[in-house]
Amino acid sequence: MNIDFIKEKIKNEVSKNPETENCGIVFDNDLIFPCTNASDDPINNFIIRTEDFEKSKKIGTPIGFYHNHVTTSDFSELDKLVSEETKLNCFLYNLAADSLNVYEPKGYEVPYVNRPFIIGIFDCLILVQNYYQRE
């Protein structure tokens, strides 16, 4: 994996629209597939549509997904959770710092306290399910 090459490709995509979160798929051949951010709140979140992911499979084997945060360079709890659930690396680019960080799934579990509230992902039912699975 040529991280510098991947960083430049992601930087070029993010530079086109830096006010929102850009997203896409990263492949084992160091190529990326830019996706449309389907989130209702593209400044703070991203959603990769299933159709985009399916189209991207023609390029190579996915090793991760990328996106940028508009206001921070830290991985969110949701970034880590999606990486853990999909077993794909999370590439996070920050345009202001010109930095690319990579989160590799390693068994991270979202804490019970101070987790964000997102229906279907971090809601009361998921909290109870997480508790019974872990404890």
mmCIF file of N, CA, C and O in Angstrom, residues 28-115:
data_model
loop_
_atom_site.group_PDB
_atom_site.id
_atom_site.type_symbol
_atom_site.label_atom_id
_atom_site.label_comp_id
_atom_site.label_asym_id
_atom_site.label_seq_id
_atom_site.Cartn_x
_atom_site.Cartn_y
_atom_site.Cartn_z
ATOM 1 N N ASP A 28 -6.839 -2.287 -2.881
ATOM 2 C CA ASP A 28 -5.524 -2.883 -2.655
ATOM 3 C C ASP A 28 -4.508 -2.504 -3.734
ATOM 4 O O ASP A 28 -3.317 -2.638 -3.532
ATOM 5 N N ASN A 29 -4.971 -1.988 -4.870
ATOM 6 C CA ASN A 29 -4.071 -1.562 -5.935
ATOM 7 C C ASN A 29 -3.787 -0.048 -5.875
ATOM 8 O O ASN A 29 -3.376 0.541 -6.863
ATOM 9 N N ASP A 30 -4.048 0.560 -4.704
ATOM 10 C CA ASP A 30 -3.803 1.981 -4.425
ATOM 11 C C ASP A 30 -4.711 2.921 -5.211
ATOM 12 O O ASP A 30 -4.448 4.122 -5.283
ATOM 13 N N LEU A 31 -5.782 2.409 -5.777
ATOM 14 C CA LEU A 31 -6.757 3.262 -6.439
ATOM 15 C C LEU A 31 -7.874 3.614 -5.475
ATOM 16 O O LEU A 31 -8.086 2.920 -4.478
ATOM 17 N N ILE A 32 -8.564 4.706 -5.771
ATOM 18 C CA ILE A 32 -9.726 5.079 -4.976
ATOM 19 C C ILE A 32 -10.926 5.206 -5.905
ATOM 20 O O ILE A 32 -10.777 5.419 -7.110
ATOM 21 N N PHE A 33 -12.106 5.070 -5.338
ATOM 22 C CA PHE A 33 -13.357 5.237 -6.068
ATOM 23 C C PHE A 33 -14.177 6.265 -5.311
ATOM 24 O O PHE A 33 -14.737 5.957 -4.263
ATOM 25 N N PRO A 34 -14.225 7.519 -5.801
ATOM 26 C CA PRO A 34 -15.026 8.540 -5.124
ATOM 27 C C PRO A 34 -16.514 8.185 -5.186
ATOM 28 O O PRO A 34 -17.005 7.720 -6.215
ATOM 29 N N CYS A 35 -17.198 8.392 -4.079
ATOM 30 C CA CYS A 35 -18.631 8.101 -3.996
ATOM 31 C C CYS A 35 -19.394 9.382 -3.681
ATOM 32 O O CYS A 35 -18.831 10.332 -3.137
ATOM 33 N N THR A 36 -20.665 9.373 -4.001
ATOM 34 C CA THR A 36 -21.533 10.489 -3.635
ATOM 35 C C THR A 36 -21.881 10.352 -2.164
ATOM 36 O O THR A 36 -22.273 9.277 -1.717
ATOM 37 N N ASN A 37 -21.734 11.438 -1.401
ATOM 38 C CA ASN A 37 -22.116 11.424 0.007
ATOM 39 C C ASN A 37 -23.634 11.510 0.079
ATOM 40 O O ASN A 37 -24.224 12.533 -0.251
ATOM 41 N N ALA A 38 -24.271 10.444 0.512
ATOM 42 C CA ALA A 38 -25.732 10.365 0.559
ATOM 43 C C ALA A 38 -26.308 10.813 1.900
ATOM 44 O O ALA A 38 -27.507 10.653 2.141
ATOM 45 N N SER A 39 -25.504 11.395 2.763
ATOM 46 C CA SER A 39 -25.971 11.828 4.080
ATOM 47 C C SER A 39 -26.888 13.045 3.974
ATOM 48 O O SER A 39 -26.695 13.913 3.124
ATOM 49 N N ASP A 40 -27.873 13.111 4.872
ATOM 50 C CA ASP A 40 -28.736 14.290 4.975
ATOM 51 C C ASP A 40 -27.979 15.468 5.578
ATOM 52 O O ASP A 40 -28.423 16.608 5.477
ATOM 53 N N ASP A 41 -26.853 15.185 6.227
ATOM 54 C CA ASP A 41 -26.021 16.214 6.874
ATOM 55 C C ASP A 41 -24.580 16.044 6.398
ATOM 56 O O ASP A 41 -23.712 15.608 7.148
ATOM 57 N N PRO A 42 -24.286 16.383 5.127
ATOM 58 C CA PRO A 42 -22.966 16.102 4.562
ATOM 59 C C PRO A 42 -21.821 16.929 5.141
ATOM 60 O O PRO A 42 -20.662 16.633 4.877
ATOM 61 N N ILE A 43 -22.125 17.921 5.952
ATOM 62 C CA ILE A 43 -21.061 18.690 6.613
ATOM 63 C C ILE A 43 -20.490 17.899 7.784
ATOM 64 O O ILE A 43 -19.302 17.967 8.077
ATOM 65 N N ASN A 44 -21.336 17.106 8.431
ATOM 66 C CA ASN A 44 -20.917 16.392 9.640
ATOM 67 C C ASN A 44 -20.846 14.876 9.497
ATOM 68 O O ASN A 44 -20.321 14.211 10.380
ATOM 69 N N ASN A 45 -21.393 14.322 8.427
ATOM 70 C CA ASN A 45 -21.454 12.866 8.281
ATOM 71 C C ASN A 45 -21.313 12.470 6.818
ATOM 72 O O ASN A 45 -21.456 13.298 5.931
ATOM 73 N N PHE A 46 -21.070 11.191 6.605
ATOM 74 C CA PHE A 46 -21.068 10.659 5.242
ATOM 75 C C PHE A 46 -21.755 9.312 5.231
ATOM 76 O O PHE A 46 -21.755 8.589 6.223
ATOM 77 N N ILE A 47 -22.357 9.007 4.108
ATOM 78 C CA ILE A 47 -22.955 7.700 3.872
ATOM 79 C C ILE A 47 -22.588 7.295 2.450
ATOM 80 O O ILE A 47 -22.803 8.060 1.505
ATOM 81 N N ILE A 48 -22.017 6.120 2.307
ATOM 82 C CA ILE A 48 -21.708 5.575 0.992
ATOM 83 C C ILE A 48 -22.881 4.697 0.580
ATOM 84 O O ILE A 48 -23.241 3.764 1.300
ATOM 85 N N ARG A 49 -23.463 5.011 -0.550
ATOM 86 C CA ARG A 49 -24.609 4.246 -1.029
ATOM 87 C C ARG A 49 -24.171 2.838 -1.443
ATOM 88 O O ARG A 49 -23.063 2.638 -1.946
ATOM 89 N N THR A 50 -25.034 1.883 -1.232
ATOM 90 C CA THR A 50 -24.766 0.494 -1.606
ATOM 91 C C THR A 50 -24.460 0.385 -3.098
ATOM 92 O O THR A 50 -23.565 -0.365 -3.498
ATOM 93 N N GLU A 51 -25.175 1.164 -3.916
ATOM 94 C CA GLU A 51 -24.955 1.115 -5.360
ATOM 95 C C GLU A 51 -23.524 1.518 -5.709
ATOM 96 O O GLU A 51 -22.896 0.927 -6.587
ATOM 97 N N ASP A 52 -23.012 2.565 -5.025
ATOM 98 C CA ASP A 52 -21.629 2.994 -5.268
ATOM 99 C C ASP A 52 -20.641 1.904 -4.874
ATOM 100 O O ASP A 52 -19.669 1.639 -5.581
ATOM 101 N N PHE A 53 -20.882 1.280 -3.728
ATOM 102 C CA PHE A 53 -19.984 0.220 -3.272
ATOM 103 C C PHE A 53 -19.989 -0.936 -4.262
ATOM 104 O O PHE A 53 -18.931 -1.481 -4.601
ATOM 105 N N GLU A 54 -21.158 -1.307 -4.751
ATOM 106 C CA GLU A 54 -21.252 -2.416 -5.712
ATOM 107 C C GLU A 54 -20.539 -2.073 -7.019
ATOM 108 O O GLU A 54 -19.838 -2.905 -7.583
ATOM 109 N N LYS A 55 -20.711 -0.829 -7.510
ATOM 110 C CA LYS A 55 -20.033 -0.400 -8.740
ATOM 111 C C LYS A 55 -18.522 -0.437 -8.576
ATOM 112 O O LYS A 55 -17.793 -0.777 -9.490
ATOM 113 N N SER A 56 -18.060 -0.091 -7.377
ATOM 114 C CA SER A 56 -16.622 0.028 -7.133
ATOM 115 C C SER A 56 -15.905 -1.311 -7.150
ATOM 116 O O SER A 56 -14.697 -1.364 -7.361
ATOM 117 N N LYS A 57 -16.609 -2.406 -6.951
ATOM 118 C CA LYS A 57 -15.973 -3.725 -6.863
ATOM 119 C C LYS A 57 -15.268 -4.137 -8.152
ATOM 120 O O LYS A 57 -14.437 -5.030 -8.142
ATOM 121 N N LYS A 58 -15.573 -3.458 -9.256
ATOM 122 C CA LYS A 58 -14.923 -3.772 -10.529
ATOM 123 C C LYS A 58 -13.473 -3.292 -10.551
ATOM 124 O O LYS A 58 -12.685 -3.723 -11.379
ATOM 125 N N ILE A 59 -13.121 -2.396 -9.638
ATOM 126 C CA ILE A 59 -11.791 -1.781 -9.629
ATOM 127 C C ILE A 59 -10.746 -2.678 -8.975
ATOM 128 O O ILE A 59 -9.604 -2.733 -9.395
ATOM 129 N N GLY A 60 -11.138 -3.363 -7.916
ATOM 130 C CA GLY A 60 -10.191 -4.189 -7.180
ATOM 131 C C GLY A 60 -10.813 -4.665 -5.883
ATOM 132 O O GLY A 60 -12.017 -4.595 -5.690
ATOM 133 N N THR A 61 -9.966 -5.103 -4.979
ATOM 134 C CA THR A 61 -10.426 -5.557 -3.665
ATOM 135 C C THR A 61 -10.409 -4.385 -2.689
ATOM 136 O O THR A 61 -9.358 -3.779 -2.479
ATOM 137 N N PRO A 62 -11.566 -4.050 -2.098
ATOM 138 C CA PRO A 62 -11.592 -2.932 -1.150
ATOM 139 C C PRO A 62 -10.778 -3.250 0.106
ATOM 140 O O PRO A 62 -10.874 -4.347 0.650
ATOM 141 N N ILE A 63 -9.955 -2.291 0.517
ATOM 142 C CA ILE A 63 -9.219 -2.430 1.780
ATOM 143 C C ILE A 63 -9.679 -1.385 2.791
ATOM 144 O O ILE A 63 -9.283 -1.427 3.949
ATOM 145 N N GLY A 64 -10.503 -0.437 2.341
ATOM 146 C CA GLY A 64 -10.962 0.584 3.263
ATOM 147 C C GLY A 64 -11.884 1.581 2.604
ATOM 148 O O GLY A 64 -12.193 1.498 1.419
ATOM 149 N N PHE A 65 -12.320 2.520 3.414
ATOM 150 C CA PHE A 65 -13.125 3.627 2.929
ATOM 151 C C PHE A 65 -12.442 4.907 3.387
ATOM 152 O O PHE A 65 -11.712 4.920 4.376
ATOM 153 N N TYR A 66 -12.646 5.989 2.635
ATOM 154 C CA TYR A 66 -12.048 7.263 3.028
ATOM 155 C C TYR A 66 -13.109 8.322 3.165
ATOM 156 O O TYR A 66 -14.199 8.223 2.601
ATOM 157 N N HIS A 67 -12.787 9.313 3.949
ATOM 158 C CA HIS A 67 -13.606 10.510 4.065
ATOM 159 C C HIS A 67 -12.772 11.594 4.726
ATOM 160 O O HIS A 67 -11.644 11.370 5.140
ATOM 161 N N ASN A 68 -13.322 12.765 4.787
ATOM 162 C CA ASN A 68 -12.660 13.866 5.480
ATOM 163 C C ASN A 68 -13.629 14.454 6.488
ATOM 164 O O ASN A 68 -14.841 14.333 6.335
ATOM 165 N N HIS A 69 -13.073 15.018 7.532
ATOM 166 C CA HIS A 69 -13.875 15.788 8.479
ATOM 167 C C HIS A 69 -13.624 17.255 8.196
ATOM 168 O O HIS A 69 -12.482 17.662 7.991
ATOM 169 N N VAL A 70 -14.680 18.032 8.205
ATOM 170 C CA VAL A 70 -14.566 19.458 7.913
ATOM 171 C C VAL A 70 -13.950 20.199 9.092
ATOM 172 O O VAL A 70 -13.154 21.114 8.912
ATOM 173 N N THR A 71 -14.268 19.786 10.325
ATOM 174 C CA THR A 71 -13.849 20.552 11.500
ATOM 175 C C THR A 71 -12.817 19.877 12.392
ATOM 176 O O THR A 71 -12.269 20.524 13.274
ATOM 177 N N THR A 72 -12.533 18.597 12.201
ATOM 178 C CA THR A 72 -11.594 17.909 13.092
ATOM 179 C C THR A 72 -10.801 16.860 12.316
ATOM 180 O O THR A 72 -11.212 16.429 11.251
ATOM 181 N N SER A 73 -9.677 16.460 12.881
ATOM 182 C CA SER A 73 -8.889 15.396 12.242
ATOM 183 C C SER A 73 -8.914 14.113 13.073
ATOM 184 O O SER A 73 -8.166 13.188 12.812
ATOM 185 N N ASP A 74 -9.800 14.066 14.072
ATOM 186 C CA ASP A 74 -9.919 12.887 14.928
ATOM 187 C C ASP A 74 -10.986 11.938 14.393
ATOM 188 O O ASP A 74 -12.022 12.374 13.878
ATOM 189 N N PHE A 75 -10.752 10.644 14.558
ATOM 190 C CA PHE A 75 -11.760 9.661 14.197
ATOM 191 C C PHE A 75 -12.934 9.776 15.146
ATOM 192 O O PHE A 75 -12.754 9.916 16.357
ATOM 193 N N SER A 76 -14.136 9.695 14.624
ATOM 194 C CA SER A 76 -15.332 9.701 15.468
ATOM 195 C C SER A 76 -15.598 8.278 15.950
ATOM 196 O O SER A 76 -15.030 7.307 15.418
ATOM 197 N N GLU A 77 -16.469 8.147 16.928
ATOM 198 C CA GLU A 77 -16.872 6.821 17.396
ATOM 199 C C GLU A 77 -17.512 6.049 16.242
ATOM 200 O O GLU A 77 -17.303 4.848 16.085
ATOM 201 N N LEU A 78 -18.276 6.763 15.425
ATOM 202 C CA LEU A 78 -18.929 6.121 14.291
ATOM 203 C C LEU A 78 -17.908 5.629 13.265
ATOM 204 O O LEU A 78 -18.056 4.541 12.713
ATOM 205 N N ASP A 79 -16.853 6.425 13.017
ATOM 206 C CA ASP A 79 -15.788 5.985 12.099
ATOM 207 C C ASP A 79 -15.204 4.654 12.563
ATOM 208 O O ASP A 79 -15.035 3.722 11.777
ATOM 209 N N LYS A 80 -14.892 4.591 13.851
ATOM 210 C CA LYS A 80 -14.284 3.373 14.399
ATOM 211 C C LYS A 80 -15.251 2.197 14.346
ATOM 212 O O LYS A 80 -14.866 1.078 13.996
ATOM 213 N N LEU A 81 -16.514 2.464 14.674
ATOM 214 C CA LEU A 81 -17.516 1.396 14.660
ATOM 215 C C LEU A 81 -17.699 0.837 13.258
ATOM 216 O O LEU A 81 -17.701 -0.384 13.063
ATOM 217 N N VAL A 82 -17.820 1.707 12.254
ATOM 218 C CA VAL A 82 -17.998 1.241 10.875
ATOM 219 C C VAL A 82 -16.778 0.447 10.426
ATOM 220 O O VAL A 82 -16.901 -0.603 9.786
ATOM 221 N N SER A 83 -15.592 0.907 10.782
ATOM 222 C CA SER A 83 -14.374 0.179 10.442
ATOM 223 C C SER A 83 -14.376 -1.208 11.078
ATOM 224 O O SER A 83 -14.040 -2.197 10.424
ATOM 225 N N GLU A 84 -14.749 -1.272 12.342
ATOM 226 C CA GLU A 84 -14.782 -2.558 13.048
ATOM 227 C C GLU A 84 -15.832 -3.495 12.443
ATOM 228 O O GLU A 84 -15.569 -4.681 12.250
ATOM 229 N N GLU A 85 -17.009 -2.956 12.149
ATOM 230 C CA GLU A 85 -18.101 -3.791 11.636
ATOM 231 C C GLU A 85 -17.811 -4.304 10.223
ATOM 232 O O GLU A 85 -18.162 -5.428 9.894
ATOM 233 N N THR A 86 -17.199 -3.463 9.395
ATOM 234 C CA THR A 86 -16.929 -3.852 8.006
ATOM 235 C C THR A 86 -15.589 -4.548 7.834
ATOM 236 O O THR A 86 -15.317 -5.113 6.779
ATOM 237 N N LYS A 87 -14.744 -4.460 8.869
ATOM 238 C CA LYS A 87 -13.375 -5.004 8.798
ATOM 239 C C LYS A 87 -12.563 -4.328 7.691
ATOM 240 O O LYS A 87 -11.697 -4.933 7.066
ATOM 241 N N LEU A 88 -12.871 -3.045 7.437
ATOM 242 C CA LEU A 88 -12.147 -2.247 6.458
ATOM 243 C C LEU A 88 -11.438 -1.101 7.171
ATOM 244 O O LEU A 88 -11.948 -0.573 8.162
ATOM 245 N N ASN A 89 -10.277 -0.718 6.660
ATOM 246 C CA ASN A 89 -9.559 0.429 7.216
ATOM 247 C C ASN A 89 -10.351 1.712 6.960
ATOM 248 O O ASN A 89 -11.040 1.824 5.948
ATOM 249 N N CYS A 90 -10.220 2.651 7.864
ATOM 250 C CA CYS A 90 -10.846 3.964 7.711
ATOM 251 C C CYS A 90 -9.733 4.978 7.468
ATOM 252 O O CYS A 90 -8.870 5.170 8.312
ATOM 253 N N PHE A 91 -9.748 5.602 6.292
ATOM 254 C CA PHE A 91 -8.770 6.621 5.922
ATOM 255 C C PHE A 91 -9.425 7.984 6.150
ATOM 256 O O PHE A 91 -10.449 8.279 5.526
ATOM 257 N N LEU A 92 -8.841 8.785 7.023
ATOM 258 C CA LEU A 92 -9.400 10.094 7.364
ATOM 259 C C LEU A 92 -8.430 11.181 6.937
ATOM 260 O O LEU A 92 -7.311 11.261 7.441
ATOM 261 N N TYR A 93 -8.872 12.020 6.005
ATOM 262 C CA TYR A 93 -8.020 13.086 5.493
ATOM 263 C C TYR A 93 -8.453 14.422 6.086
ATOM 264 O O TYR A 93 -9.636 14.702 6.221
ATOM 265 N N ASN A 94 -7.460 15.253 6.442
ATOM 266 C CA ASN A 94 -7.724 16.607 6.923
ATOM 267 C C ASN A 94 -7.029 17.579 5.982
ATOM 268 O O ASN A 94 -5.794 17.586 5.897
ATOM 269 N N LEU A 95 -7.817 18.380 5.275
ATOM 270 C CA LEU A 95 -7.281 19.286 4.273
ATOM 271 C C LEU A 95 -6.433 20.388 4.898
ATOM 272 O O LEU A 95 -5.348 20.702 4.402
ATOM 273 N N ALA A 96 -6.897 20.963 6.001
ATOM 274 C CA ALA A 96 -6.169 22.061 6.640
ATOM 275 C C ALA A 96 -4.772 21.631 7.084
ATOM 276 O O ALA A 96 -3.801 22.371 6.930
ATOM 277 N N ALA A 97 -4.667 20.422 7.626
ATOM 278 C CA ALA A 97 -3.377 19.911 8.104
ATOM 279 C C ALA A 97 -2.644 19.109 7.025
ATOM 280 O O ALA A 97 -1.485 18.734 7.237
ATOM 281 N N ASP A 98 -3.298 18.847 5.919
ATOM 282 C CA ASP A 98 -2.763 17.998 4.858
ATOM 283 C C ASP A 98 -2.249 16.678 5.445
ATOM 284 O O ASP A 98 -1.125 16.249 5.206
ATOM 285 N N SER A 99 -3.125 16.047 6.235
ATOM 286 C CA SER A 99 -2.731 14.797 6.895
ATOM 287 C C SER A 99 -3.729 13.689 6.575
ATOM 288 O O SER A 99 -4.919 13.946 6.378
ATOM 289 N N LEU A 100 -3.219 12.485 6.517
ATOM 290 C CA LEU A 100 -4.049 11.304 6.319
ATOM 291 C C LEU A 100 -3.777 10.340 7.456
ATOM 292 O O LEU A 100 -2.638 9.912 7.658
ATOM 293 N N ASN A 101 -4.807 10.027 8.209
ATOM 294 C CA ASN A 101 -4.695 9.060 9.295
ATOM 295 C C ASN A 101 -5.452 7.803 8.888
ATOM 296 O O ASN A 101 -6.468 7.883 8.192
ATOM 297 N N VAL A 102 -4.960 6.668 9.333
ATOM 298 C CA VAL A 102 -5.590 5.395 9.000
ATOM 299 C C VAL A 102 -5.947 4.672 10.289
ATOM 300 O O VAL A 102 -5.098 4.469 11.154
ATOM 301 N N TYR A 103 -7.210 4.307 10.409
ATOM 302 C CA TYR A 103 -7.669 3.486 11.528
ATOM 303 C C TYR A 103 -7.832 2.063 11.014
ATOM 304 O O TYR A 103 -8.559 1.818 10.049
ATOM 305 N N GLU A 104 -7.131 1.132 11.645
ATOM 306 C CA GLU A 104 -7.241 -0.274 11.282
ATOM 307 C C GLU A 104 -8.097 -0.988 12.321
ATOM 308 O O GLU A 104 -7.875 -0.816 13.526
ATOM 309 N N PRO A 105 -9.090 -1.778 11.888
ATOM 310 C CA PRO A 105 -9.932 -2.483 12.852
ATOM 311 C C PRO A 105 -9.096 -3.377 13.766
ATOM 312 O O PRO A 105 -8.238 -4.112 13.292
ATOM 313 N N LYS A 106 -9.344 -3.267 15.053
ATOM 314 C CA LYS A 106 -8.556 -4.034 16.029
ATOM 315 C C LYS A 106 -9.376 -4.472 17.235
ATOM 316 O O LYS A 106 -8.837 -4.713 18.302
ATOM 317 N N GLY A 107 -10.688 -4.514 17.077
ATOM 318 C CA GLY A 107 -11.525 -4.989 18.178
ATOM 319 C C GLY A 107 -12.041 -3.896 19.095
ATOM 320 O O GLY A 107 -12.518 -4.183 20.188
ATOM 321 N N TYR A 108 -11.984 -2.651 18.658
ATOM 322 C CA TYR A 108 -12.462 -1.529 19.472
ATOM 323 C C TYR A 108 -13.953 -1.678 19.753
ATOM 324 O O TYR A 108 -14.721 -2.041 18.873
ATOM 325 N N GLU A 109 -14.327 -1.420 20.980
ATOM 326 C CA GLU A 109 -15.738 -1.426 21.371
ATOM 327 C C GLU A 109 -16.107 -0.040 21.863
ATOM 328 O O GLU A 109 -15.413 0.531 22.709
ATOM 329 N N VAL A 110 -17.187 0.486 21.340
ATOM 330 C CA VAL A 110 -17.640 1.821 21.719
ATOM 331 C C VAL A 110 -18.051 1.794 23.187
ATOM 332 O O VAL A 110 -18.779 0.894 23.618
ATOM 333 N N PRO A 111 -17.579 2.767 23.982
ATOM 334 C CA PRO A 111 -17.952 2.779 25.394
ATOM 335 C C PRO A 111 -19.451 3.011 25.587
ATOM 336 O O PRO A 111 -20.121 3.553 24.705
ATOM 337 N N TYR A 112 -19.953 2.598 26.732
ATOM 338 C CA TYR A 112 -21.372 2.771 27.030
ATOM 339 C C TYR A 112 -21.719 4.240 27.291
ATOM 340 O O TYR A 112 -22.789 4.700 26.922
ATOM 341 N N VAL A 113 -20.820 4.956 27.917
ATOM 342 C CA VAL A 113 -21.074 6.339 28.320
ATOM 343 C C VAL A 113 -20.522 7.294 27.267
ATOM 344 O O VAL A 113 -19.466 7.052 26.686
ATOM 345 N N ASN A 114 -21.240 8.382 27.024
ATOM 346 C CA ASN A 114 -20.853 9.458 26.099
ATOM 347 C C ASN A 114 -20.811 9.028 24.633
ATOM 348 O O ASN A 114 -20.121 9.646 23.840
ATOM 349 N N ARG A 115 -21.530 7.982 24.269
ATOM 350 C CA ARG A 115 -21.592 7.629 22.855
ATOM 351 C C ARG A 115 -22.611 8.535 22.175
ATOM 352 O O ARG A 115 -23.562 8.973 22.788
#
